[in-house]
Coordinates of C-alpha atoms in Angstrom, one line a residue:
X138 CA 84.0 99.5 70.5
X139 CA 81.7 98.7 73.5
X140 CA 80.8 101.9 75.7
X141 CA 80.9 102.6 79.5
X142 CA 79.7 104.7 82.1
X143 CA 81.3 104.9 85.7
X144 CA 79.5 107.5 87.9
X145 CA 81.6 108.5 91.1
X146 CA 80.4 110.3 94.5
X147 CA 82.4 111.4 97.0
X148 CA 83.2 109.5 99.8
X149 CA 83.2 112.3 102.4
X150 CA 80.2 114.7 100.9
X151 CA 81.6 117.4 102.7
X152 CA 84.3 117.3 100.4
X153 CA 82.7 119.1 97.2
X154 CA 82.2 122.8 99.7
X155 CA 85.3 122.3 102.1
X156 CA 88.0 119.5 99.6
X157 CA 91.5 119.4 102.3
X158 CA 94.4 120.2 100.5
X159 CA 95.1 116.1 99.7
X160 CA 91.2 116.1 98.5
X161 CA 92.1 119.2 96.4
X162 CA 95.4 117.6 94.8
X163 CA 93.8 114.4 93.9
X164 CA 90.5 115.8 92.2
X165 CA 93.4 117.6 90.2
X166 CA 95.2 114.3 89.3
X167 CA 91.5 113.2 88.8
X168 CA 90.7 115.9 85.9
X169 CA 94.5 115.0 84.4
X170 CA 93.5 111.7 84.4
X171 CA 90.4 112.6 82.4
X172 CA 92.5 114.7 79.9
X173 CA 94.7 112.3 79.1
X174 CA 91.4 109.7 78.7
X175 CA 90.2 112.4 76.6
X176 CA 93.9 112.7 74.4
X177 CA 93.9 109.3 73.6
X178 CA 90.9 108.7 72.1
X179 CA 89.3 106.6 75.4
X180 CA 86.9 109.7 76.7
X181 CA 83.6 110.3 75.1
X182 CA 82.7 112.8 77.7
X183 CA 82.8 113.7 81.7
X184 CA 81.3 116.0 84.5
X185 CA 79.6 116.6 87.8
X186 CA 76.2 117.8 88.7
X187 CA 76.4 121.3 89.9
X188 CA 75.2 121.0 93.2
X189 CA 76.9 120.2 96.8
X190 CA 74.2 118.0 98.3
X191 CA 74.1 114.8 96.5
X192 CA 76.2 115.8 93.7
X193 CA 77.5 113.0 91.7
X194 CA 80.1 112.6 88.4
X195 CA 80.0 110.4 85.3
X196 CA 82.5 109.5 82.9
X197 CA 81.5 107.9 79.9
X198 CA 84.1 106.2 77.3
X199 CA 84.9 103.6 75.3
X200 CA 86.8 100.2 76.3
X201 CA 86.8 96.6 74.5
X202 CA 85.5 94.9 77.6
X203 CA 84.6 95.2 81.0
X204 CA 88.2 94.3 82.2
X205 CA 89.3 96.8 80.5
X206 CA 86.7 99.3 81.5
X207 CA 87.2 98.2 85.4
X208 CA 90.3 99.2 84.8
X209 CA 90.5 102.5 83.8
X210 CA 88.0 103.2 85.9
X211 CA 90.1 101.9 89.0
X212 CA 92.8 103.9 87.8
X213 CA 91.1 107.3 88.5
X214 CA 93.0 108.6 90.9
X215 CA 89.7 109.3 92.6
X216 CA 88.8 106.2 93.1
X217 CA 91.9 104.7 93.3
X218 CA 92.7 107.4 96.5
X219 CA 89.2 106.7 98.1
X220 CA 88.2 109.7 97.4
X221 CA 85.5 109.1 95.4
X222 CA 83.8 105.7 95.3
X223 CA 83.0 104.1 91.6
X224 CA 80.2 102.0 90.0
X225 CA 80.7 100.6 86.5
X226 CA 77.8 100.0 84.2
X227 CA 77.5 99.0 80.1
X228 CA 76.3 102.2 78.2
X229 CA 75.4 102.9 74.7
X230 CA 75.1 106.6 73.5
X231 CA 71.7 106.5 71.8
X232 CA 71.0 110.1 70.4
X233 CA 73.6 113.0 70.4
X234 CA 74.3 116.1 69.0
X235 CA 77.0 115.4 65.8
X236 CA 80.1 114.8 66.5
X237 CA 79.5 114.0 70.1
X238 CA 79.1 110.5 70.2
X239 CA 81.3 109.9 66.8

């Protein structure tokens, strides 16, 4: 199955030191979403850079085609809040530790 990458960034970039309560409740929603990625089978892996200034997320996964892919990654409830804006590219995992990438 073809793989994905869709790296997010917060719209407002005060959000990652100060998230509002709504921010806060979405990011939640956000790492659910991801879990339930990861439960069936879609998620290969996810994460932010630790840093406030310029800090960014991926998610990488598997999807059949870039409809597919679009979709789930306009289903994020991050993206799909405005919370976090979205780019979608292609990805291939090319060297990982076993088991990662299997």
């Amino acid at each position: 199955m073809a793989q994905w990458i869709y790296r997010i960034v917060p719209t407002r970039p005060e959000m990652v030191a100060a998230a509002t309560d709504e921010e806060a409740a979405v990011i939640e929603e956000h790492f659910g979403y991801l879990q339930a990625l990861k439960g069936a089978g879609i998620l290969i892996l996810a994460g932010r850079t630790q840093v406030d200034e310029g800090t960014f997320g991926i998610t990488i996964f598997e999807a059949p085609d870039e409809i597919t892919a679009r979709a789930i990654m306009e289903t994020d409830p991050a993206v799909s809040a405005g919370v976090m804006s979205a780019t979608l590219y292609p990805y291939a995992v090319a060297v990982a530790r076993d088991g990662l990438a299997d």
